[in-house]
XYZ file of C-alpha atoms in Angstrom:
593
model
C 57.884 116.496 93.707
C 60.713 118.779 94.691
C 60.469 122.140 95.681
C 63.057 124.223 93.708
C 64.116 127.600 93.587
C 61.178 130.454 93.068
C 61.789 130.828 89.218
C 59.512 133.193 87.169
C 57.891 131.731 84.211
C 59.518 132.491 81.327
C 56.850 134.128 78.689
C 54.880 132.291 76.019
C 56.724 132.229 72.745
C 55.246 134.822 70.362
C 55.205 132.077 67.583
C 53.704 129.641 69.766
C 50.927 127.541 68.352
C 47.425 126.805 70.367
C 45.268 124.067 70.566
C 41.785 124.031 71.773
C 42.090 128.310 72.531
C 41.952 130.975 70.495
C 44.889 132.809 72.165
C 48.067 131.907 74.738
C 46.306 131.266 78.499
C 47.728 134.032 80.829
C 49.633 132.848 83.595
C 49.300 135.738 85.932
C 47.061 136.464 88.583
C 45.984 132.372 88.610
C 47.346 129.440 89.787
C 48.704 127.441 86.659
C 49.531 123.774 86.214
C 51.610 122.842 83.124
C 52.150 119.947 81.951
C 55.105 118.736 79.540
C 53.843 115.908 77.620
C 55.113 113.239 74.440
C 52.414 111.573 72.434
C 54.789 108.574 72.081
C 55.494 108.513 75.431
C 52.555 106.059 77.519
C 53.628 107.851 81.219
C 52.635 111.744 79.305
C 49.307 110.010 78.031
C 48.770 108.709 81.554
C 49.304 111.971 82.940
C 47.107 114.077 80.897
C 43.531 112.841 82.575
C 44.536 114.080 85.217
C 44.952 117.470 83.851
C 41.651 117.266 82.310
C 40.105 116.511 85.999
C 42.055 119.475 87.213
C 40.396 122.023 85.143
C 36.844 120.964 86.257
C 37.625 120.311 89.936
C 38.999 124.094 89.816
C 36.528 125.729 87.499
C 34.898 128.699 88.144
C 38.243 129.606 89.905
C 41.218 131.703 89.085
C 43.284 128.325 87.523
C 44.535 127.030 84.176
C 45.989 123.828 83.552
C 48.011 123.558 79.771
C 49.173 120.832 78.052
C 52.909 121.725 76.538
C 53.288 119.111 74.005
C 57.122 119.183 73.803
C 58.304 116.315 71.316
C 60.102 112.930 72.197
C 61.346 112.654 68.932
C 61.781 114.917 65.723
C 58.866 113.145 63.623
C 55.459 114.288 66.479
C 56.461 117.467 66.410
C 54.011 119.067 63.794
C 50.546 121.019 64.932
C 48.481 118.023 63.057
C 50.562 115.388 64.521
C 49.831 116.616 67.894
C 45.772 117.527 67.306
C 45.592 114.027 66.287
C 46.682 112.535 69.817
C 44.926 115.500 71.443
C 41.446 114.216 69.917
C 42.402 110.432 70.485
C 43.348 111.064 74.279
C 40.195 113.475 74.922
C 42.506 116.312 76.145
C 39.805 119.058 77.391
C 42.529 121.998 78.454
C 44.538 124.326 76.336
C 47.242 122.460 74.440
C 50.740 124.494 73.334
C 52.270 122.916 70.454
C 56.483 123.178 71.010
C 57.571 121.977 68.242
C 61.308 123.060 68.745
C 61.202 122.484 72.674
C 61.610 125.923 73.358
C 59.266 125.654 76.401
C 60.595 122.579 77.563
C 64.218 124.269 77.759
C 63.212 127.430 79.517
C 61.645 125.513 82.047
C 64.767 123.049 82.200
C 62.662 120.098 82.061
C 64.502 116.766 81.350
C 61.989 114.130 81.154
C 58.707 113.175 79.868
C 56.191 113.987 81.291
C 57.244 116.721 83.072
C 55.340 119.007 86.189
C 55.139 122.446 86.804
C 52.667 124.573 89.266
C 52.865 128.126 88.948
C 51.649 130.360 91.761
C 49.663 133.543 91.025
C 52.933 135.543 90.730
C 54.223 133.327 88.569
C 56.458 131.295 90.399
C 57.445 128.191 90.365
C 56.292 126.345 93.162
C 56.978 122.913 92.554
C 58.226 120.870 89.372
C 58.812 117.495 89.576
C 59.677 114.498 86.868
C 56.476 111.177 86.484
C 52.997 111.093 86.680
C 51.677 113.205 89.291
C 49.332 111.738 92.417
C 46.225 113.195 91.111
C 44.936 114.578 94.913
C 47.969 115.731 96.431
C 48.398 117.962 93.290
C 45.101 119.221 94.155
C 46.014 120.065 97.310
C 48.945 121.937 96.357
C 46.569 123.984 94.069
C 43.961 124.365 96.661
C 46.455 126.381 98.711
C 48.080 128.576 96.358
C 44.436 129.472 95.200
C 43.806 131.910 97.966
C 45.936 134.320 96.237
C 44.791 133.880 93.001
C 42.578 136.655 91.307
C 42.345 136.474 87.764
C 39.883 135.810 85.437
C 38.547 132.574 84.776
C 39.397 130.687 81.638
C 37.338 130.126 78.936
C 37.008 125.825 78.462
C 39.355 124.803 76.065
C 38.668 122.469 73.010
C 34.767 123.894 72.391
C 32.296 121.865 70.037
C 33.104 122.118 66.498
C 36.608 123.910 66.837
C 40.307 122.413 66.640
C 38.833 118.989 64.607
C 36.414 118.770 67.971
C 32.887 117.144 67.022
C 30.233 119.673 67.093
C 27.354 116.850 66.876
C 26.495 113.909 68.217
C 28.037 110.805 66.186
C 26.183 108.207 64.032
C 25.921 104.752 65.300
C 27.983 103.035 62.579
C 30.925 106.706 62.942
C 34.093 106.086 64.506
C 36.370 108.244 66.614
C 40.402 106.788 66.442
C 39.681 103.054 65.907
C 42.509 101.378 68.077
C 41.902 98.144 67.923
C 40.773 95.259 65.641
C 40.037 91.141 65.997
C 38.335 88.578 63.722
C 35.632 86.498 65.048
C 35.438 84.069 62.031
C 32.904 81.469 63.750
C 30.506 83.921 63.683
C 31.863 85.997 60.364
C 32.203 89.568 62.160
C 35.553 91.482 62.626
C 35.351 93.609 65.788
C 36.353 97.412 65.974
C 37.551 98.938 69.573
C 36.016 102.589 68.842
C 38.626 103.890 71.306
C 37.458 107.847 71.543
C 33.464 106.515 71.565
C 34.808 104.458 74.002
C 33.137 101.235 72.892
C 33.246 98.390 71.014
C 31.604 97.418 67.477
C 31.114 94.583 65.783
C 30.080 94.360 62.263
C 29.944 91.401 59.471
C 33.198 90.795 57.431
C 31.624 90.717 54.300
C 28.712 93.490 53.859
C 29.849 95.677 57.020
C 27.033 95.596 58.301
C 26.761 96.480 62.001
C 25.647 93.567 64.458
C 26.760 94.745 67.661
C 27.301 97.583 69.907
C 29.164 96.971 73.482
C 29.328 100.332 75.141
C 27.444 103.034 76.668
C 29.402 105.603 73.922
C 30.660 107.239 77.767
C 33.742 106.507 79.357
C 33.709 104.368 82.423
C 34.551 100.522 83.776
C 30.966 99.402 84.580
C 30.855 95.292 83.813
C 27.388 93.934 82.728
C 24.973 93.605 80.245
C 26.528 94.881 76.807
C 24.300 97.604 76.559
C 25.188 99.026 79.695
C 29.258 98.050 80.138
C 31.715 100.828 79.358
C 35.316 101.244 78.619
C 37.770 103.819 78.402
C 39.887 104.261 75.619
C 39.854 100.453 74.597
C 42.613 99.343 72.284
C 43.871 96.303 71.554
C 41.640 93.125 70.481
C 41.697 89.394 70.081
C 38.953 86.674 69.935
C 39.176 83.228 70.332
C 35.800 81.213 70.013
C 33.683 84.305 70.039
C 35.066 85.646 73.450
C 36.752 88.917 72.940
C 39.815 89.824 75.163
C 40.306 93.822 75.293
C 43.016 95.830 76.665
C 41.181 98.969 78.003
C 43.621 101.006 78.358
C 42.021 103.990 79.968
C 41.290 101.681 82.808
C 43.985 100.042 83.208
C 41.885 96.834 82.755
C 41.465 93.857 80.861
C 38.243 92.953 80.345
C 36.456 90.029 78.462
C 33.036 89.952 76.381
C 31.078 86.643 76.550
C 27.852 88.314 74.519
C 25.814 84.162 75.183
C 26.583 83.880 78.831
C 28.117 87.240 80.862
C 28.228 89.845 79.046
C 31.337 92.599 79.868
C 33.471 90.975 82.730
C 36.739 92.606 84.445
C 39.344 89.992 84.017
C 42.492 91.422 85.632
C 43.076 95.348 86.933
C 42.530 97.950 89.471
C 40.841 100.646 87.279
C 44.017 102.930 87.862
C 47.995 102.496 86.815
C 49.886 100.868 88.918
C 53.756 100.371 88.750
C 54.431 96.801 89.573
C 56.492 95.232 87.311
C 56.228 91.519 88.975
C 52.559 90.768 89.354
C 51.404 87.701 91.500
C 47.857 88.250 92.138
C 44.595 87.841 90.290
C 41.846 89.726 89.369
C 41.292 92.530 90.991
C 43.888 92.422 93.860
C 46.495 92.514 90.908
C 46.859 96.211 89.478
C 48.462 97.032 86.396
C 49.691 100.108 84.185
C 48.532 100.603 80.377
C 47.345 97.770 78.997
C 47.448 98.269 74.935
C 47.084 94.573 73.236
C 46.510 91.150 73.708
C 46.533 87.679 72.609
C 45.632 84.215 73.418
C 47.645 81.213 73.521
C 45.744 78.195 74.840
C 44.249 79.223 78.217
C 47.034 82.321 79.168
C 46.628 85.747 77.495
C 49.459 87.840 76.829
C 48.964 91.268 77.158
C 51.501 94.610 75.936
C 52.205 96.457 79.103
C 53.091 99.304 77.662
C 53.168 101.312 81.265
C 55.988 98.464 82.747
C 57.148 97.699 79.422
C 56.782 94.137 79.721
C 54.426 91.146 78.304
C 52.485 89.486 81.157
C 50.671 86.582 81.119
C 47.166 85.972 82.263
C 45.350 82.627 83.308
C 41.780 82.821 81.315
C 40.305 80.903 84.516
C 40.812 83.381 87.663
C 42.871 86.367 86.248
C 45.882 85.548 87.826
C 49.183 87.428 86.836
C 52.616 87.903 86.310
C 55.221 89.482 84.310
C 56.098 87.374 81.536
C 58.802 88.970 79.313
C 60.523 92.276 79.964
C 62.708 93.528 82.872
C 60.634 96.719 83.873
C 62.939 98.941 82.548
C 62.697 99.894 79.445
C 65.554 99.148 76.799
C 66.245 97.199 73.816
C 68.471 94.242 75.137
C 67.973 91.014 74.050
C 68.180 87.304 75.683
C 65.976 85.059 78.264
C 62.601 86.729 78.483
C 62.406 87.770 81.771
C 66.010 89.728 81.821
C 65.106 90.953 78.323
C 64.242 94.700 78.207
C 61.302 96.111 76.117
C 60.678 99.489 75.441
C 56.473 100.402 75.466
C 55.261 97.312 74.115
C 51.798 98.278 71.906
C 51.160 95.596 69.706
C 51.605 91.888 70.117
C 50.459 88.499 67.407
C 51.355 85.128 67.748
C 52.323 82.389 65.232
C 53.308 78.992 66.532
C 55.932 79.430 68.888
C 56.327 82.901 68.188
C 55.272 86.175 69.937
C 56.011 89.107 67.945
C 56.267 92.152 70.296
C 56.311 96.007 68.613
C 58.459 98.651 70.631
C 57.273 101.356 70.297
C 59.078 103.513 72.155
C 62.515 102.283 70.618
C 61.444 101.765 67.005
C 62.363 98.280 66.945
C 60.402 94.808 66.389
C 61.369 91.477 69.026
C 60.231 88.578 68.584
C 59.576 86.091 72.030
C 59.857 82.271 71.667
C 57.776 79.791 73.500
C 59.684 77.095 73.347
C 63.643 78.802 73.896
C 62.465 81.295 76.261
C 64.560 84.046 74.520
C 63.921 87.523 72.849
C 65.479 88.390 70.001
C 65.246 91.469 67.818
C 64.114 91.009 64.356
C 64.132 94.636 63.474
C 66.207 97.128 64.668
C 64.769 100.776 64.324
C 67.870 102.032 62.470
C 66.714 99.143 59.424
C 66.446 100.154 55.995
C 62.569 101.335 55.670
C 61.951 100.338 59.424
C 59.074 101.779 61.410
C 59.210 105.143 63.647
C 56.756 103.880 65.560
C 55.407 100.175 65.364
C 52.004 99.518 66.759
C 49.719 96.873 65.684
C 50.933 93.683 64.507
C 49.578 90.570 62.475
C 51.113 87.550 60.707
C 50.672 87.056 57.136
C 52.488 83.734 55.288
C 55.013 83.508 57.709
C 55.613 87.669 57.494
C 54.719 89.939 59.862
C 52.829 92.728 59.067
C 53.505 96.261 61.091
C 51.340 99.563 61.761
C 53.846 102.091 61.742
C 51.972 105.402 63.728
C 54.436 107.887 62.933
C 55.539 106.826 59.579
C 51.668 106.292 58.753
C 52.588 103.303 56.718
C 51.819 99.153 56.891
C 55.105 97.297 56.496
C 55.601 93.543 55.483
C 58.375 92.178 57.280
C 60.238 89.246 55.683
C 61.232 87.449 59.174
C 63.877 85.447 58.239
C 65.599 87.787 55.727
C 64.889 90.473 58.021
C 63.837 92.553 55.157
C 61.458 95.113 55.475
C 58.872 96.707 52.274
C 56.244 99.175 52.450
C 52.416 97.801 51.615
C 50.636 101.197 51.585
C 52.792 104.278 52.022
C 52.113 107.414 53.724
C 49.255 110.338 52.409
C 47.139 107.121 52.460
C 46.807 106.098 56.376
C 47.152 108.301 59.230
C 48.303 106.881 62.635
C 47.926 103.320 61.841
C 47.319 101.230 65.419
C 45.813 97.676 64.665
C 45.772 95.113 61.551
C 43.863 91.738 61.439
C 44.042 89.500 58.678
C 41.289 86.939 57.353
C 41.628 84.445 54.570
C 44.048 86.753 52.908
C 42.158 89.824 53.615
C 44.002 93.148 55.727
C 41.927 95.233 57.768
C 44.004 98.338 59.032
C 42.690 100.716 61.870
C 43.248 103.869 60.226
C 43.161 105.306 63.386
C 43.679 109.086 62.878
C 41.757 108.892 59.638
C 38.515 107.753 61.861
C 38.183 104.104 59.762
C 39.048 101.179 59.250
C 40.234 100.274 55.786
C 41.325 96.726 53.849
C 44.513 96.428 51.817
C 44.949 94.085 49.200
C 47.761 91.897 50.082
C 49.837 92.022 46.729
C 49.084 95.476 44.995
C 48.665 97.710 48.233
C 45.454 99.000 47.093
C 43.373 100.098 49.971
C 39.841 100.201 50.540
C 37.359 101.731 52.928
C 35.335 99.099 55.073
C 31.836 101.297 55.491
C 29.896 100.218 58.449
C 26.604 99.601 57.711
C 23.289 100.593 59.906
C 21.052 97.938 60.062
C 18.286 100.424 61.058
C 19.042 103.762 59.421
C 17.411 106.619 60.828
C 15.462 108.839 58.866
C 15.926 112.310 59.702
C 13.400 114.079 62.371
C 11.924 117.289 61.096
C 13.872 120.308 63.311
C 11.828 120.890 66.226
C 9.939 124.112 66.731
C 12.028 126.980 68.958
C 11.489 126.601 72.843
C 9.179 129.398 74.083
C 11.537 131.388 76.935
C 10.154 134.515 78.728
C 11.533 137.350 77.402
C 14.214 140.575 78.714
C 14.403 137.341 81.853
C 16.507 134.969 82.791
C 15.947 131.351 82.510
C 16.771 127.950 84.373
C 18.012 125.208 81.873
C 17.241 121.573 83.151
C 18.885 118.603 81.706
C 20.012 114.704 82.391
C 23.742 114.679 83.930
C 23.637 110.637 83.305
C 26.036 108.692 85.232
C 27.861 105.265 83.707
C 26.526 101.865 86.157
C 28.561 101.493 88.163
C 29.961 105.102 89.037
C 29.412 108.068 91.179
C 29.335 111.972 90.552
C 33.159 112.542 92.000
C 32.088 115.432 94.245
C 35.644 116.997 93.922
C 34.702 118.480 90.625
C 31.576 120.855 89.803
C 29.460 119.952 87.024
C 30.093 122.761 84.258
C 28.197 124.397 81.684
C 28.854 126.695 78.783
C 26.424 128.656 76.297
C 27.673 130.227 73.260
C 25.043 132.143 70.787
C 25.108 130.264 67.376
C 22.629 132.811 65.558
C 20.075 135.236 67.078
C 19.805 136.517 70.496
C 17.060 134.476 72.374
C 19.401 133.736 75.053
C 22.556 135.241 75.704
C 26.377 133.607 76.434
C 26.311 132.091 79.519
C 28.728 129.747 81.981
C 28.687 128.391 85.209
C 28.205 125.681 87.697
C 25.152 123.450 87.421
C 23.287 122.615 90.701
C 22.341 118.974 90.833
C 19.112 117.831 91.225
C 19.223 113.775 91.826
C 19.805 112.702 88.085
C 18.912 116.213 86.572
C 20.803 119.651 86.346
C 20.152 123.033 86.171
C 21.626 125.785 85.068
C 20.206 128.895 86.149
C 20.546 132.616 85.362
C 20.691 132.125 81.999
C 19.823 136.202 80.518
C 17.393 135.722 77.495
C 16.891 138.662 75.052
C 14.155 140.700 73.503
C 11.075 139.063 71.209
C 12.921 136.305 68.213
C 14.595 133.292 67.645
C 17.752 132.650 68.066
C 20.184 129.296 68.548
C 22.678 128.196 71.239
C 25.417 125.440 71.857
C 25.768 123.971 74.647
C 28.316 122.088 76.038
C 28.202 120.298 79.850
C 31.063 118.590 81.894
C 31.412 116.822 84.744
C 33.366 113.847 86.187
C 32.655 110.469 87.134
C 34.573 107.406 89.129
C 33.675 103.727 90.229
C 35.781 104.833 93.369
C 38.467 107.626 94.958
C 41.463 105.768 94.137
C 39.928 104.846 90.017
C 40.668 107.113 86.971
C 38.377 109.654 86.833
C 36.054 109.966 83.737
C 35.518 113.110 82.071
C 31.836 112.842 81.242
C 30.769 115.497 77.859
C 27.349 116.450 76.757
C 26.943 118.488 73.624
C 23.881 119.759 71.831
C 22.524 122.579 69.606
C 19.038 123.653 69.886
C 16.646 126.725 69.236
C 14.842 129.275 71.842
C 11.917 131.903 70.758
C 11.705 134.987 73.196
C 8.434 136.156 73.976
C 6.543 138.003 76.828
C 4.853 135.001 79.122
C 6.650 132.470 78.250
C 8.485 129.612 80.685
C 11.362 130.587 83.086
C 11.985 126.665 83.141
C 13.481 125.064 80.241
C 14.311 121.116 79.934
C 17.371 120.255 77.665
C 17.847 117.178 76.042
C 20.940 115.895 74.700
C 21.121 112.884 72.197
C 22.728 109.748 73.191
């Protein structure tokens, strides 16, 4: 980052919209990190974990990190448009919605995303263009803290506010399906459940759930199905019942065997890494957002959307290497390695052809096996052409196209090069992934948390309901916890950590309490003391005699090691407290799985 002249920060916009806050942060008197950020743009989504892992390893302090979501392009510039990425990418910090890039020009940024660290006066202290090295920027805060005096923020995006959930999920719910694959040996069409951060399988035919892969928490653990995690998995594909995911919060792409290993790392480093040649296998070989994948004989190709390139991957021992795309993104045709791509997100195969959606450029390329050359069969300025292409899927020799911004599927004559629109938009929302079976579409409906089928000559769409094989029957509400009253109380809970993680020790494990109805306990925040596997918050003031309800809401953050992407671990519950004289100064928490 370069150190530029000591600007003041311009103010807020009056008219400026919030996200996850009720009112503009205040930049004075703190140390501030902004961040300006695309949702089309994969180096802005990489960047914004990072934020997240800010504000917890500076809680409790005088510090506020904000998401400026300053549009790419014209069509993600609307306040639902941007709470729909905010939800899908788990953004936990205040989010500013510039819609006309007011911000963005008053801080003369240039490029996405874009840096800025405020110091306590409200200078600029740094500003820099890429995605930021996650400790050095903490550094850099850590030193411009000691003048900082203000108050501490308020955590952004709080249970049940701004589209957040505000109760623990079903089994058969999803959160911004992302990807989708058809296992038709065994009759099951699998669902990446990319903000549960898992994997679901369910029956083609009744929907009826089989099987979960997945804690439900974010993290990179390998193992037994039941205790494997992902982060933000996307793209799918299946080939004799072995799935092949891109997990694109890791930066990983992982395999599930369910009859012999279970959830197995294939190729990745569990963090992004810029190399735009490859070489190496398995682990030793790292790679940058990883957001589909296919399988052609024993090599999967996988959408590098971070290089913008296809790379190819030897099913045996992981090893890799660019395959098509120069590493700098573009939209020139010709041989396959001098052939730029521009954010590659969705990839499907047919024969000798690998279709390959840009989505940063709009347009639709086509690779061929056999000629080694890319060719574009779109272009983004065609007649009814995508904004945005994502998923992809042959159908009868036409390609099908998820168009995320234009929130339509598109059937794509190929050799006409004629485009028409299958379902329009007011229908889907953010469409990522389509599969097709015996005639059959399945669309992730990503933004509209489903997955839907669409019948291949009329259009018409249909929800595809996941079924629970074991429905649970609701448990009567359990009785108010006794807490001493005019006291305070200690709150105990489980602060589980994902196999194959650590607490990172950076970050303080957080804790908020907000008064739903009643006064039996009071608002409280601050840091939990760990106890091996348990926390507790203490201090927490109770009120006089009565019953009253709280929300809580706990995070903390987790990594397999200090070079990994950290994991931004949430626990939310509700529950109900009775005041009375004599009662407990201990209370243990639980929060559903």
């Amino acid at each position: 980052m370069s150190e530029p002249q000591a600007q003041t920060a311009p103010p807020w916009p009056i008219d400026l919209r919030w996200l996850g806050v009720e009112a503009a942060p205040r930049l004075r008197d703190r140390v501030a990190v902004l961040l300006f950020w695309s949702l089309t743009d994969v180096h802005s989504l990489e960047a914004l974990p990072i934020l997240s892992w800010l504000q917890l390893r500076f809680a409790g302090h005088a510090f506020v990190a904000v998401a400026v979501h300053s549009p790419l392009r014209a069509e993600e510039g609307g306040e639902d448009r941007v709470r729909d990425a905010v939800l899908r990418e788990g953004v936990r910090v205040p989010v500013a919605v510039d819609e006309r890039r007011e911000v963005f020009a008053a801080y003369r940024a240039e490029r996405w995303p874009t840096l800025v660290v405020l110091d306590a006066a409200g200078k600029v202290r740094f500003q820099g263009s890429g995605v930021p090295d996650r400790q050095r920027l903490a550094v850099a805060v850590e030193t411009l803290l000691d003048s900082a005096y203000g108050e501490v923020e308020e955590p952004a995006f709080w249970p049940g506010r701004d589209g957040m959930p505000g109760r623990p999920a079903s089994v058969t719910e999803l959160r911004r399906p992302a990807g989708l694959a058809v296992d038709p040996a065994n009759g099951l069409l699998w669902i990446a459940d990319s903000a549960r951060h898992r994997l679901v399988a369910a029956e083609l035919d009744s929907g009826l759930l089989r099987t979960v892969v997945g804690t439900g928490r974010p993290g990179s653990a390998d193992g037994d199905p039941s205790m494997a995690s992902f982060a933000r998995p996307a793209g799918l594909c299946c080939v004799d019942g072995i799935v092949y995911v891109a997990d694109r919060g890791n930066h990983l792409v992982r395999v599930v065997d369910l009859d012999r290993y279970g959830v197995t790392s294939l190729l990745g480093q569990c963090r992004a890494v810029a190399d735009t040649v490859g070489g190496r296998s398995g682990y030793s070989q790292g790679i940058a957002s990883p957001v589909d994948c296919v399988v052609v004989d024993d090599k999967v190709y996988v959408a590098m959307a971070g290089t913008h390139q296809v790379w190819e991957v030897s099913q045996g021992d992981g090893y890799a290497t660019a395959w098509a795309g120069s590493g700098v993104s573009g939209r020139q045709d010709g041989m396959r390695q001098d052939a730029s791509l521009a954010q590659p997100e969705g990839l499907a195969v047919d024969g000798s052809r690998l279709a390959i959606a840009d989505s940063a450029s709009g347009a639709v390329r086509i690779a061929e096996f056999d000629s080694q050359q890319v060719w574009t069969v779109l272009e983004p300025t065609a007649s009814g052409g995508p904004l945005q292409p994502t998923g992809l899927a042959w159908l009868d020799g036409d390609l099908l196209v998820c168009d995320a911004l234009g929130d339509r599927l598109l059937r794509v004559d190929v050799d006409a090069r004629t485009v028409r629109t299958l379902v329009g938009p007011g229908t889907l929302r953010g469409p990522r992934a389509v599969a097709v079976h015996e005639g059959r579409i399945f669309v992730a409906d990503t933004d509209h948390d489903r997955v839907v089928t669409v019948d291949a000559k009329t259009g018409e769409v249909t929800p595809f309901e996941l079924v629970d094989p074991h429905p649970d029957h609701p448990e009567p509400e359990p009785p108010p916890t006794p807490v001493q009253s005019r006291s305070t109380v200690a709150l105990c809970f489980p602060t589980p950590i994902p196999p194959g993680e650590r607490m990172d020790d950076e970050t303080a494990v957080r804790a908020w309490l907000r008064v739903v109805d009643g006064w039996a306990l009071s608002d409280s925040e601050g840091s939990v003391e760990r106890e091996g596997e348990w926390g507790v918050l203490r201090d927490v003031p109770t009120g006089a005699e009565g019953q009253g309800r709280v929300r809580v809401l706990v995070r903390y953050a987790t990594l397999a090691d200090v070079d990994a992407v950290p994991h931004v671990q949430e626990l939310v519950t509700e529950a109900g407290f009775e005041a009375e004289p004599g009662a407990s100064e201990v209370v243990d928490l639980h929060f559903p799985q």
